[in-house]
Amino acid sequence: MTGYPYRQLFRVPEFTPLFLSSAALTAAQTVSGLALGTLVYRATDSPLLSAVSMFGPSLAQVVGATFLLSGADRLPPRATLAGISLAFAVAAGVLALPGLPVWGVFAVVLVQGLISSLGGGVRWGLLNEILSKDGYLPGRSLFSIMSGLMQITGYATGGALVTALSPRPVLLLAALLYASAAAVAGLGLTGRAPRVSGRPSAAATRRTNAVLWSLRPRRLTYLGLWLPNGLVVGCEALFVSYDPGAAGTLFACAALGMLAGDVTVGRLLPPALRPRTATPLLLLLATPYAFFALHPALPLAALCAGLASVGFGASLVQQERLMALTPPELSGHALGLHSAGMLTMQGVSAALAGTIAQLTSPATAMTVMAVASITVTTALALAARTGPEGRTAAHGPTAAAHGPTAAGQVSGVRRRGR
């Protein structure tokens, strides 16, 4: 084993409550997503509506990224994270109400997405603040491992409960998990001041987005984080319609593969080798789904899903690069933009994949999305090598990559020590 020891992370104040609250949140999102997708599919028999119900909150992320994201560095982390989890608990309770029409389900789903648009930036900005520079990637790796474990457990347990009972009791279980996440965040985190002074606003969000988007290597990194990943999630959004009785198994196998990829990248790969693995991992992420054109039976389909998800480990490499290209005082906003863009693309891809499946079949749609992801990954790799700043991208960022006036372009920024 190589790299930063995971046990050292738990000696950092605030890491443990942040980790535990995120675990409860991930478990809640997992079981509620599967329950909601099954509920809508049973009511409508529509692959499109089922896919959008599971990943629809992601579509609202683009609104948050445009108008709300400045709050990632301008709001107190403890109150914000606890408040988001409480709002999710209320939303899950509303979704569990008998007789809620399908249009009401989607209204609640979109409100959830709007609320959650701040969550990624606040959470990962806080993690970046409480950990040392060398500890951030192992910390994100451990969070990703936790996410994989929670998804494996959540999809397996949620699938069994949905089959044995019905989706609504599972949504109530998710509400309890969200409330637990809020309690752990509220009681375990300390009352830190925001990293940046001033009030959140749409204007501040647009200014910082413009700064982050102004550097070509950072733009390519964002596109690499958003597009290939999102297109493959479009494949996953069709698990329920591909095999309604085994969707939980397919999701659990995909989560197991993601866990294996995160352990490999975050714990086993030497730091010098990591930067060269992003493109191969992104190609691995999509290629197995191309075989769904053959309509594989469950064992082979599960194997393809698990193998493909190893490629999600590429996001750890890309996030490490993003942080190297970003001034520290913009870390929360930068990571929030990554999260919002990624989730938005996942929602768009789920809707696109569902539409293709509606017109053809789930297997055909999964193949189309996989080929699109492979094409995008190849194009981005070529752009990074042939662009005017390709040499910088290939050999790693320099201090000048942050931009000499990046911090000064954002009103109200002030540096904070660790």
CSV table of C-alpha atoms in Angstrom, one decimal:
chain,number,residue,atom,x,y,z
A,1,MET,CA,0.0,0.0,0.0
A,2,THR,CA,1.2,3.5,-0.8
A,3,GLY,CA,0.2,7.0,0.0
A,4,TYR,CA,-1.4,9.0,2.8
A,5,PRO,CA,-2.8,6.7,5.6
A,6,TYR,CA,-6.6,6.9,5.9
A,7,ARG,CA,-6.5,6.5,9.7
A,8,GLN,CA,-4.7,9.9,9.9
A,9,LEU,CA,-7.7,11.6,8.4
A,10,PHE,CA,-9.9,10.7,11.4
A,11,ARG,CA,-7.4,12.6,13.6
A,12,VAL,CA,-8.3,15.8,11.9
A,13,PRO,CA,-11.0,17.8,13.8
A,14,GLU,CA,-14.4,17.8,12.0
A,15,PHE,CA,-13.4,15.1,9.5
A,16,THR,CA,-15.4,12.4,11.3
A,17,PRO,CA,-18.7,14.3,11.7
A,18,LEU,CA,-18.4,15.5,8.1
A,19,PHE,CA,-17.7,11.9,7.0
A,20,LEU,CA,-20.6,10.4,9.0
A,21,SER,CA,-23.2,13.0,8.0
A,22,SER,CA,-22.2,12.5,4.3
A,23,ALA,CA,-22.6,8.7,4.8
A,24,ALA,CA,-26.1,9.1,6.1
A,25,LEU,CA,-26.9,11.5,3.2
A,26,THR,CA,-25.6,9.1,0.6
A,27,ALA,CA,-27.5,6.2,2.0
A,28,ALA,CA,-30.7,8.3,2.0
A,29,GLN,CA,-30.2,9.4,-1.6
A,30,THR,CA,-29.6,5.8,-2.7
A,31,VAL,CA,-32.6,4.2,-1.2
A,32,SER,CA,-34.9,7.2,-2.0
A,33,GLY,CA,-33.7,7.3,-5.7
A,34,LEU,CA,-34.4,3.6,-6.2
A,35,ALA,CA,-37.8,3.8,-4.5
A,36,LEU,CA,-38.8,6.8,-6.4
A,37,GLY,CA,-37.7,5.4,-9.8
A,38,THR,CA,-39.7,2.2,-9.1
A,39,LEU,CA,-42.7,4.1,-7.9
A,40,VAL,CA,-42.9,6.2,-11.1
A,41,TYR,CA,-42.2,3.3,-13.4
A,42,ARG,CA,-45.0,1.3,-11.8
A,43,ALA,CA,-47.3,4.2,-12.2
A,44,THR,CA,-46.4,5.2,-15.8
A,45,ASP,CA,-44.6,2.3,-17.4
A,46,SER,CA,-42.2,4.9,-18.9
A,47,PRO,CA,-38.4,4.5,-19.0
A,48,LEU,CA,-38.1,8.3,-19.5
A,49,LEU,CA,-40.2,9.3,-16.5
A,50,SER,CA,-38.5,6.6,-14.3
A,51,ALA,CA,-35.0,7.8,-15.3
A,52,VAL,CA,-35.9,11.5,-14.8
A,53,SER,CA,-37.5,10.8,-11.4
A,54,MET,CA,-34.2,9.3,-10.2
A,55,PHE,CA,-31.9,11.8,-11.7
A,56,GLY,CA,-34.3,14.8,-12.2
A,57,PRO,CA,-32.9,16.8,-9.2
A,58,SER,CA,-29.7,17.0,-11.1
A,59,LEU,CA,-31.4,19.1,-13.8
A,60,ALA,CA,-32.0,21.9,-11.3
A,61,GLN,CA,-28.3,22.1,-10.6
A,62,VAL,CA,-27.7,24.4,-13.6
A,63,VAL,CA,-30.0,27.0,-11.9
A,64,GLY,CA,-28.0,26.8,-8.7
A,65,ALA,CA,-24.7,27.0,-10.6
A,66,THR,CA,-25.9,30.1,-12.3
A,67,PHE,CA,-27.5,32.0,-9.4
A,68,LEU,CA,-26.7,30.4,-6.0
A,69,LEU,CA,-23.2,28.9,-6.2
A,70,SER,CA,-21.5,31.9,-4.6
A,71,GLY,CA,-23.0,30.7,-1.4
A,72,ALA,CA,-20.6,27.8,-1.3
A,73,ASP,CA,-17.8,30.1,0.1
A,74,ARG,CA,-20.1,32.8,1.6
A,75,LEU,CA,-22.4,30.7,3.9
A,76,PRO,CA,-21.4,29.1,7.2
A,77,PRO,CA,-20.8,25.4,6.4
A,78,ARG,CA,-22.4,23.8,9.5
A,79,ALA,CA,-25.8,25.6,9.2
A,80,THR,CA,-25.9,25.1,5.4
A,81,LEU,CA,-25.1,21.4,5.5
A,82,ALA,CA,-27.6,20.7,8.3
A,83,GLY,CA,-30.3,22.8,6.6
A,84,ILE,CA,-29.9,21.0,3.3
A,85,SER,CA,-30.3,17.6,4.9
A,86,LEU,CA,-33.4,18.8,6.8
A,87,ALA,CA,-34.9,20.1,3.6
A,88,PHE,CA,-34.3,16.7,2.0
A,89,ALA,CA,-36.0,14.9,4.9
A,90,VAL,CA,-39.1,17.0,4.4
A,91,ALA,CA,-39.1,16.4,0.7
A,92,ALA,CA,-38.7,12.6,1.1
A,93,GLY,CA,-41.7,12.7,3.5
A,94,VAL,CA,-43.8,14.6,0.9
A,95,LEU,CA,-42.9,12.1,-1.8
A,96,ALA,CA,-44.1,9.2,0.4
A,97,LEU,CA,-47.6,10.7,0.7
A,98,PRO,CA,-50.2,8.4,-0.9
A,99,GLY,CA,-52.0,9.9,-3.9
A,100,LEU,CA,-49.3,12.4,-4.8
A,101,PRO,CA,-49.7,12.9,-8.6
A,102,VAL,CA,-46.8,12.4,-10.9
A,103,TRP,CA,-46.5,16.1,-11.6
A,104,GLY,CA,-46.3,16.7,-7.9
A,105,VAL,CA,-43.5,14.1,-7.7
A,106,PHE,CA,-41.5,16.0,-10.3
A,107,ALA,CA,-42.2,19.4,-8.7
A,108,VAL,CA,-40.7,18.1,-5.4
A,109,VAL,CA,-37.8,16.5,-7.3
A,110,LEU,CA,-36.9,19.8,-8.9
A,111,VAL,CA,-37.0,21.7,-5.6
A,112,GLN,CA,-34.7,19.1,-4.2
A,113,GLY,CA,-32.2,19.7,-7.0
A,114,LEU,CA,-32.3,23.4,-6.5
A,115,ILE,CA,-31.6,23.1,-2.7
A,116,SER,CA,-28.8,20.6,-3.3
A,117,SER,CA,-27.0,22.8,-5.7
A,118,LEU,CA,-25.1,24.3,-2.8
A,119,GLY,CA,-24.3,21.0,-1.1
A,120,GLY,CA,-21.3,19.9,-3.1
A,121,GLY,CA,-19.5,23.2,-3.0
A,122,VAL,CA,-20.1,23.6,0.8
A,123,ARG,CA,-19.1,20.1,1.6
A,124,TRP,CA,-16.0,19.7,-0.5
A,125,GLY,CA,-14.9,23.3,0.2
A,126,LEU,CA,-15.0,22.5,3.9
A,127,LEU,CA,-13.1,19.3,3.3
A,128,ASN,CA,-10.4,21.1,1.4
A,129,GLU,CA,-10.2,23.6,4.2
A,130,ILE,CA,-9.9,21.2,7.1
A,131,LEU,CA,-7.4,18.9,5.4
A,132,SER,CA,-3.8,19.6,4.3
A,133,LYS,CA,-2.9,19.8,0.6
A,134,ASP,CA,-1.5,16.2,0.7
A,135,GLY,CA,-4.6,15.0,2.5
A,136,TYR,CA,-7.3,16.3,0.2
A,137,LEU,CA,-7.1,13.5,-2.5
A,138,PRO,CA,-7.0,10.7,0.1
A,139,GLY,CA,-9.9,12.4,1.9
A,140,ARG,CA,-12.0,12.5,-1.3
A,141,SER,CA,-10.9,8.9,-2.0
A,142,LEU,CA,-12.2,7.9,1.4
A,143,PHE,CA,-15.5,9.7,0.9
A,144,SER,CA,-15.8,8.0,-2.5
A,145,ILE,CA,-15.2,4.6,-0.9
A,146,MET,CA,-17.8,5.4,1.7
A,147,SER,CA,-20.2,6.4,-1.1
A,148,GLY,CA,-19.6,3.1,-2.8
A,149,LEU,CA,-20.2,1.1,0.3
A,150,MET,CA,-23.4,3.1,1.2
A,151,GLN,CA,-24.7,2.6,-2.4
A,152,ILE,CA,-24.0,-1.1,-2.3
A,153,THR,CA,-25.8,-1.4,1.0
A,154,GLY,CA,-28.5,1.1,0.1
A,155,TYR,CA,-29.4,-0.4,-3.3
A,156,ALA,CA,-29.3,-4.0,-2.0
A,157,THR,CA,-31.4,-3.1,1.1
A,158,GLY,CA,-33.6,-0.7,-0.8
A,159,GLY,CA,-34.3,-3.2,-3.6
A,160,ALA,CA,-35.3,-5.9,-1.1
A,161,LEU,CA,-37.5,-3.5,0.8
A,162,VAL,CA,-39.2,-2.1,-2.3
A,163,THR,CA,-39.9,-5.7,-3.4
A,164,ALA,CA,-41.1,-6.9,0.0
A,165,LEU,CA,-43.1,-3.8,0.9
A,166,SER,CA,-43.6,-0.9,-1.4
A,167,PRO,CA,-41.7,2.3,-2.4
A,168,ARG,CA,-43.4,4.6,0.1
A,169,PRO,CA,-42.1,3.0,3.3
A,170,VAL,CA,-38.6,3.1,1.8
A,171,LEU,CA,-39.0,6.9,1.2
A,172,LEU,CA,-39.9,7.3,4.9
A,173,LEU,CA,-36.7,5.4,5.8
A,174,ALA,CA,-34.8,7.9,3.6
A,175,ALA,CA,-36.4,10.8,5.4
A,176,LEU,CA,-35.1,9.4,8.7
A,177,LEU,CA,-31.6,9.0,7.2
A,178,TYR,CA,-31.7,12.6,6.0
A,179,ALA,CA,-32.7,13.8,9.4
A,180,SER,CA,-29.8,11.8,10.9
A,181,ALA,CA,-27.4,13.5,8.5
A,182,ALA,CA,-28.7,16.9,9.6
A,183,ALA,CA,-28.3,16.0,13.3
A,184,VAL,CA,-24.7,14.8,12.9
A,185,ALA,CA,-23.7,17.9,10.9
A,186,GLY,CA,-25.4,20.3,13.3
A,187,LEU,CA,-24.0,18.7,16.4
A,188,GLY,CA,-20.5,17.5,15.2
A,189,LEU,CA,-19.2,20.4,13.1
A,190,THR,CA,-17.9,23.6,14.5
A,191,GLY,CA,-19.3,27.0,13.6
A,192,ARG,CA,-16.7,28.1,11.0
A,193,ALA,CA,-16.9,31.5,9.4
A,194,PRO,CA,-17.4,31.6,5.6
A,195,ARG,CA,-14.2,31.5,3.5
A,196,VAL,CA,-15.2,34.6,1.6
A,197,SER,CA,-16.8,37.8,2.9
A,198,GLY,CA,-20.0,39.3,1.4
A,199,ARG,CA,-23.4,38.0,0.7
A,200,PRO,CA,-24.2,35.3,-1.8
A,201,SER,CA,-25.7,36.7,-5.0
A,202,ALA,CA,-26.3,35.9,-8.6
A,203,ALA,CA,-23.8,38.6,-9.7
A,204,ALA,CA,-21.0,37.1,-7.4
A,205,THR,CA,-21.8,33.7,-8.8
A,206,ARG,CA,-21.5,34.8,-12.4
A,207,ARG,CA,-18.2,36.7,-11.7
A,208,THR,CA,-16.6,33.7,-10.0
A,209,ASN,CA,-17.8,31.3,-12.7
A,210,ALA,CA,-16.3,33.6,-15.3
A,211,VAL,CA,-12.9,33.5,-13.5
A,212,LEU,CA,-12.9,29.8,-13.1
A,213,TRP,CA,-13.9,29.3,-16.8
A,214,SER,CA,-11.3,31.7,-18.1
A,215,LEU,CA,-8.3,29.3,-17.9
A,216,ARG,CA,-8.2,26.7,-20.7
A,217,PRO,CA,-6.7,23.8,-18.7
A,218,ARG,CA,-9.4,24.4,-16.1
A,219,ARG,CA,-12.1,24.5,-18.8
A,220,LEU,CA,-10.9,21.1,-20.2
A,221,THR,CA,-10.8,19.7,-16.7
A,222,TYR,CA,-14.4,20.7,-16.0
A,223,LEU,CA,-15.6,19.3,-19.3
A,224,GLY,CA,-13.8,16.0,-18.5
A,225,LEU,CA,-15.5,15.9,-15.1
A,226,TRP,CA,-18.9,16.6,-16.5
A,227,LEU,CA,-19.4,15.0,-19.9
A,228,PRO,CA,-18.1,11.4,-20.0
A,229,ASN,CA,-19.3,10.8,-16.5
A,230,GLY,CA,-22.8,12.2,-17.1
A,231,LEU,CA,-23.3,10.2,-20.3
A,232,VAL,CA,-22.5,7.0,-18.5
A,233,VAL,CA,-24.9,7.9,-15.7
A,234,GLY,CA,-27.5,8.0,-18.5
A,235,CYS,CA,-26.9,4.3,-18.9
A,236,GLU,CA,-27.4,3.7,-15.2
A,237,ALA,CA,-30.6,5.6,-15.3
A,238,LEU,CA,-32.1,2.8,-17.4
A,239,PHE,CA,-31.4,0.0,-15.0
A,240,VAL,CA,-35.0,0.0,-13.7
A,241,SER,CA,-36.5,-0.2,-17.2
A,242,TYR,CA,-33.8,-2.7,-18.5
A,243,ASP,CA,-34.6,-5.2,-15.8
A,244,PRO,CA,-37.2,-3.9,-13.2
A,245,GLY,CA,-36.8,-6.9,-10.9
A,246,ALA,CA,-33.0,-6.7,-10.8
A,247,ALA,CA,-32.3,-3.0,-10.8
A,248,GLY,CA,-31.1,-3.1,-7.2
A,249,THR,CA,-28.5,-5.8,-8.2
A,250,LEU,CA,-27.3,-3.7,-11.2
A,251,PHE,CA,-26.9,-0.6,-9.1
A,252,ALA,CA,-25.1,-2.5,-6.3
A,253,CYS,CA,-22.7,-4.0,-8.8
A,254,ALA,CA,-22.0,-0.6,-10.3
A,255,ALA,CA,-21.4,0.8,-6.8
A,256,LEU,CA,-19.0,-2.1,-6.1
A,257,GLY,CA,-17.0,-1.3,-9.2
A,258,MET,CA,-16.9,2.4,-8.2
A,259,LEU,CA,-15.5,1.4,-4.8
A,260,ALA,CA,-12.8,-0.7,-6.4
A,261,GLY,CA,-11.8,2.2,-8.7
A,262,ASP,CA,-11.7,4.7,-5.8
A,263,VAL,CA,-9.5,2.4,-3.7
A,264,THR,CA,-7.2,1.8,-6.6
A,265,VAL,CA,-6.7,5.5,-7.6
A,266,GLY,CA,-6.8,6.9,-4.1
A,267,ARG,CA,-4.7,4.3,-2.3
A,268,LEU,CA,-2.7,2.1,-4.6
A,269,LEU,CA,-1.6,4.2,-7.5
A,270,PRO,CA,1.7,6.1,-7.0
A,271,PRO,CA,1.2,9.9,-7.2
A,272,ALA,CA,3.5,10.1,-10.2
A,273,LEU,CA,1.4,7.7,-12.2
A,274,ARG,CA,-2.1,9.1,-11.3
A,275,PRO,CA,-2.2,12.0,-13.8
A,276,ARG,CA,-1.8,9.6,-16.8
A,277,THR,CA,-4.7,7.4,-15.8
A,278,ALA,CA,-7.6,9.8,-16.3
A,279,THR,CA,-8.2,9.1,-20.0
A,280,PRO,CA,-7.9,5.2,-19.8
A,281,LEU,CA,-10.2,5.2,-16.8
A,282,LEU,CA,-12.8,7.3,-18.6
A,283,LEU,CA,-12.7,4.9,-21.6
A,284,LEU,CA,-13.2,2.0,-19.2
A,285,LEU,CA,-16.1,3.9,-17.7
A,286,ALA,CA,-18.1,3.7,-21.0
A,287,THR,CA,-16.8,0.7,-23.0
A,288,PRO,CA,-18.6,-2.1,-21.2
A,289,TYR,CA,-22.0,-0.5,-21.7
A,290,ALA,CA,-21.5,-0.8,-25.5
A,291,PHE,CA,-22.0,-4.5,-25.0
A,292,PHE,CA,-25.6,-3.9,-23.9
A,293,ALA,CA,-26.4,-3.8,-27.6
A,294,LEU,CA,-26.3,-7.6,-27.3
A,295,HIS,CA,-29.0,-7.5,-24.5
A,296,PRO,CA,-26.9,-9.4,-22.0
A,297,ALA,CA,-28.6,-11.5,-19.3
A,298,LEU,CA,-28.4,-10.4,-15.7
A,299,PRO,CA,-25.0,-12.0,-14.7
A,300,LEU,CA,-23.2,-10.5,-17.7
A,301,ALA,CA,-25.0,-7.2,-17.4
A,302,ALA,CA,-24.0,-7.0,-13.7
A,303,LEU,CA,-20.4,-7.8,-14.6
A,304,CYS,CA,-20.4,-5.0,-17.3
A,305,ALA,CA,-21.9,-2.5,-14.8
A,306,GLY,CA,-19.3,-3.3,-12.2
A,307,LEU,CA,-16.3,-3.2,-14.5
A,308,ALA,CA,-17.4,0.0,-16.1
A,309,SER,CA,-17.8,1.8,-12.7
A,310,VAL,CA,-14.1,1.2,-11.9
A,311,GLY,CA,-13.6,4.1,-14.4
A,312,PHE,CA,-15.3,6.5,-12.0
A,313,GLY,CA,-11.9,6.6,-10.3
A,314,ALA,CA,-10.9,9.1,-13.0
A,315,SER,CA,-12.8,11.8,-11.2
A,316,LEU,CA,-10.3,11.7,-8.3
A,317,VAL,CA,-7.5,12.4,-10.7
A,318,GLN,CA,-9.4,15.2,-12.3
A,319,GLN,CA,-10.4,16.8,-9.0
A,320,GLU,CA,-6.8,16.8,-7.8
A,321,ARG,CA,-5.9,18.6,-11.0
A,322,LEU,CA,-8.7,21.1,-10.6
A,323,MET,CA,-7.5,22.0,-7.1
A,324,ALA,CA,-4.0,22.5,-8.4
A,325,LEU,CA,-5.4,24.9,-10.9
A,326,THR,CA,-7.6,26.9,-8.5
A,327,PRO,CA,-6.7,29.5,-5.9
A,328,PRO,CA,-7.5,28.2,-2.4
A,329,GLU,CA,-10.1,30.9,-1.6
A,330,LEU,CA,-12.2,29.8,-4.6
A,331,SER,CA,-12.0,26.1,-3.7
A,332,GLY,CA,-15.6,25.8,-2.5
A,333,HIS,CA,-17.0,27.5,-5.5
A,334,ALA,CA,-14.7,25.6,-7.9
A,335,LEU,CA,-15.8,22.2,-6.4
A,336,GLY,CA,-19.4,23.3,-6.3
A,337,LEU,CA,-19.2,24.2,-10.0
A,338,HIS,CA,-17.7,20.8,-10.7
A,339,SER,CA,-20.5,19.1,-8.6
A,340,ALA,CA,-23.3,21.2,-10.1
A,341,GLY,CA,-22.1,20.7,-13.7
A,342,MET,CA,-21.6,17.0,-13.2
A,343,LEU,CA,-25.1,16.5,-11.7
A,344,THR,CA,-26.7,18.7,-14.4
A,345,MET,CA,-25.1,16.6,-17.1
A,346,GLN,CA,-26.3,13.5,-15.3
A,347,GLY,CA,-29.8,14.8,-15.3
A,348,VAL,CA,-29.7,15.8,-19.0
A,349,SER,CA,-28.2,12.4,-19.9
A,350,ALA,CA,-30.9,10.6,-17.9
A,351,ALA,CA,-33.6,12.5,-19.8
A,352,LEU,CA,-31.8,11.9,-23.1
A,353,ALA,CA,-31.2,8.2,-22.4
A,354,GLY,CA,-34.9,7.8,-21.3
A,355,THR,CA,-36.1,9.5,-24.5
A,356,ILE,CA,-34.0,7.2,-26.7
A,357,ALA,CA,-35.1,4.1,-24.7
A,358,GLN,CA,-38.8,5.3,-25.2
A,359,LEU,CA,-38.3,5.3,-28.9
A,360,THR,CA,-36.1,2.2,-29.2
A,361,SER,CA,-35.2,0.1,-26.2
A,362,PRO,CA,-33.2,0.5,-22.9
A,363,ALA,CA,-30.4,-1.7,-24.3
A,364,THR,CA,-30.1,0.4,-27.4
A,365,ALA,CA,-30.1,3.6,-25.5
A,366,MET,CA,-27.4,2.4,-23.2
A,367,THR,CA,-25.2,1.5,-26.2
A,368,VAL,CA,-25.8,5.0,-27.7
A,369,MET,CA,-24.8,6.8,-24.5
A,370,ALA,CA,-21.7,4.6,-24.1
A,371,VAL,CA,-20.5,5.4,-27.6
A,372,ALA,CA,-21.1,9.1,-27.1
A,373,SER,CA,-19.0,9.0,-23.9
A,374,ILE,CA,-16.1,7.3,-25.6
A,375,THR,CA,-16.3,9.9,-28.4
A,376,VAL,CA,-16.2,12.8,-26.0
A,377,THR,CA,-13.4,11.3,-23.9
A,378,THR,CA,-11.3,10.9,-27.0
A,379,ALA,CA,-12.0,14.4,-28.2
A,380,LEU,CA,-11.1,16.0,-24.9
A,381,ALA,CA,-7.8,14.0,-24.7
A,382,LEU,CA,-6.8,15.3,-28.1
A,383,ALA,CA,-7.8,18.8,-27.2
A,384,ALA,CA,-5.6,18.7,-24.1
A,385,ARG,CA,-2.6,17.6,-26.2
A,386,THR,CA,-3.0,19.9,-29.2
A,387,GLY,CA,-4.2,23.1,-27.6
A,388,PRO,CA,-2.0,26.2,-27.1
A,389,GLU,CA,-1.6,25.2,-23.4
A,390,GLY,CA,-1.3,21.5,-24.1
A,391,ARG,CA,2.2,21.4,-22.8
A,392,THR,CA,1.1,22.7,-19.4
A,393,ALA,CA,-1.8,20.3,-19.4
A,394,ALA,CA,0.5,17.4,-20.1
A,395,HIS,CA,3.2,18.2,-17.6
A,396,GLY,CA,1.1,19.5,-14.7
A,397,PRO,CA,0.0,23.0,-13.6
A,398,THR,CA,2.4,25.8,-12.7
A,399,ALA,CA,1.9,28.5,-10.2
A,400,ALA,CA,1.0,30.9,-13.0
A,401,ALA,CA,-1.9,28.6,-13.9
A,402,HIS,CA,-4.0,30.1,-11.2
A,403,GLY,CA,-3.9,33.4,-13.0
A,404,PRO,CA,-2.1,36.4,-11.5
A,405,THR,CA,-5.3,38.3,-10.8
A,406,ALA,CA,-7.8,35.5,-10.3
A,407,ALA,CA,-8.5,36.2,-6.7
A,408,GLY,CA,-8.7,40.0,-7.3
A,409,GLN,CA,-11.4,39.5,-9.9
A,410,VAL,CA,-13.9,38.3,-7.3
A,411,SER,CA,-15.4,40.9,-5.1
A,412,GLY,CA,-15.0,40.4,-1.4
A,413,VAL,CA,-12.5,37.6,-1.4
A,414,ARG,CA,-10.2,37.2,1.6
A,415,ARG,CA,-7.6,34.6,2.3
A,416,ARG,CA,-8.1,32.3,5.3
A,417,GLY,CA,-5.4,30.2,6.9
A,418,ARG,CA,-5.9,26.5,7.7
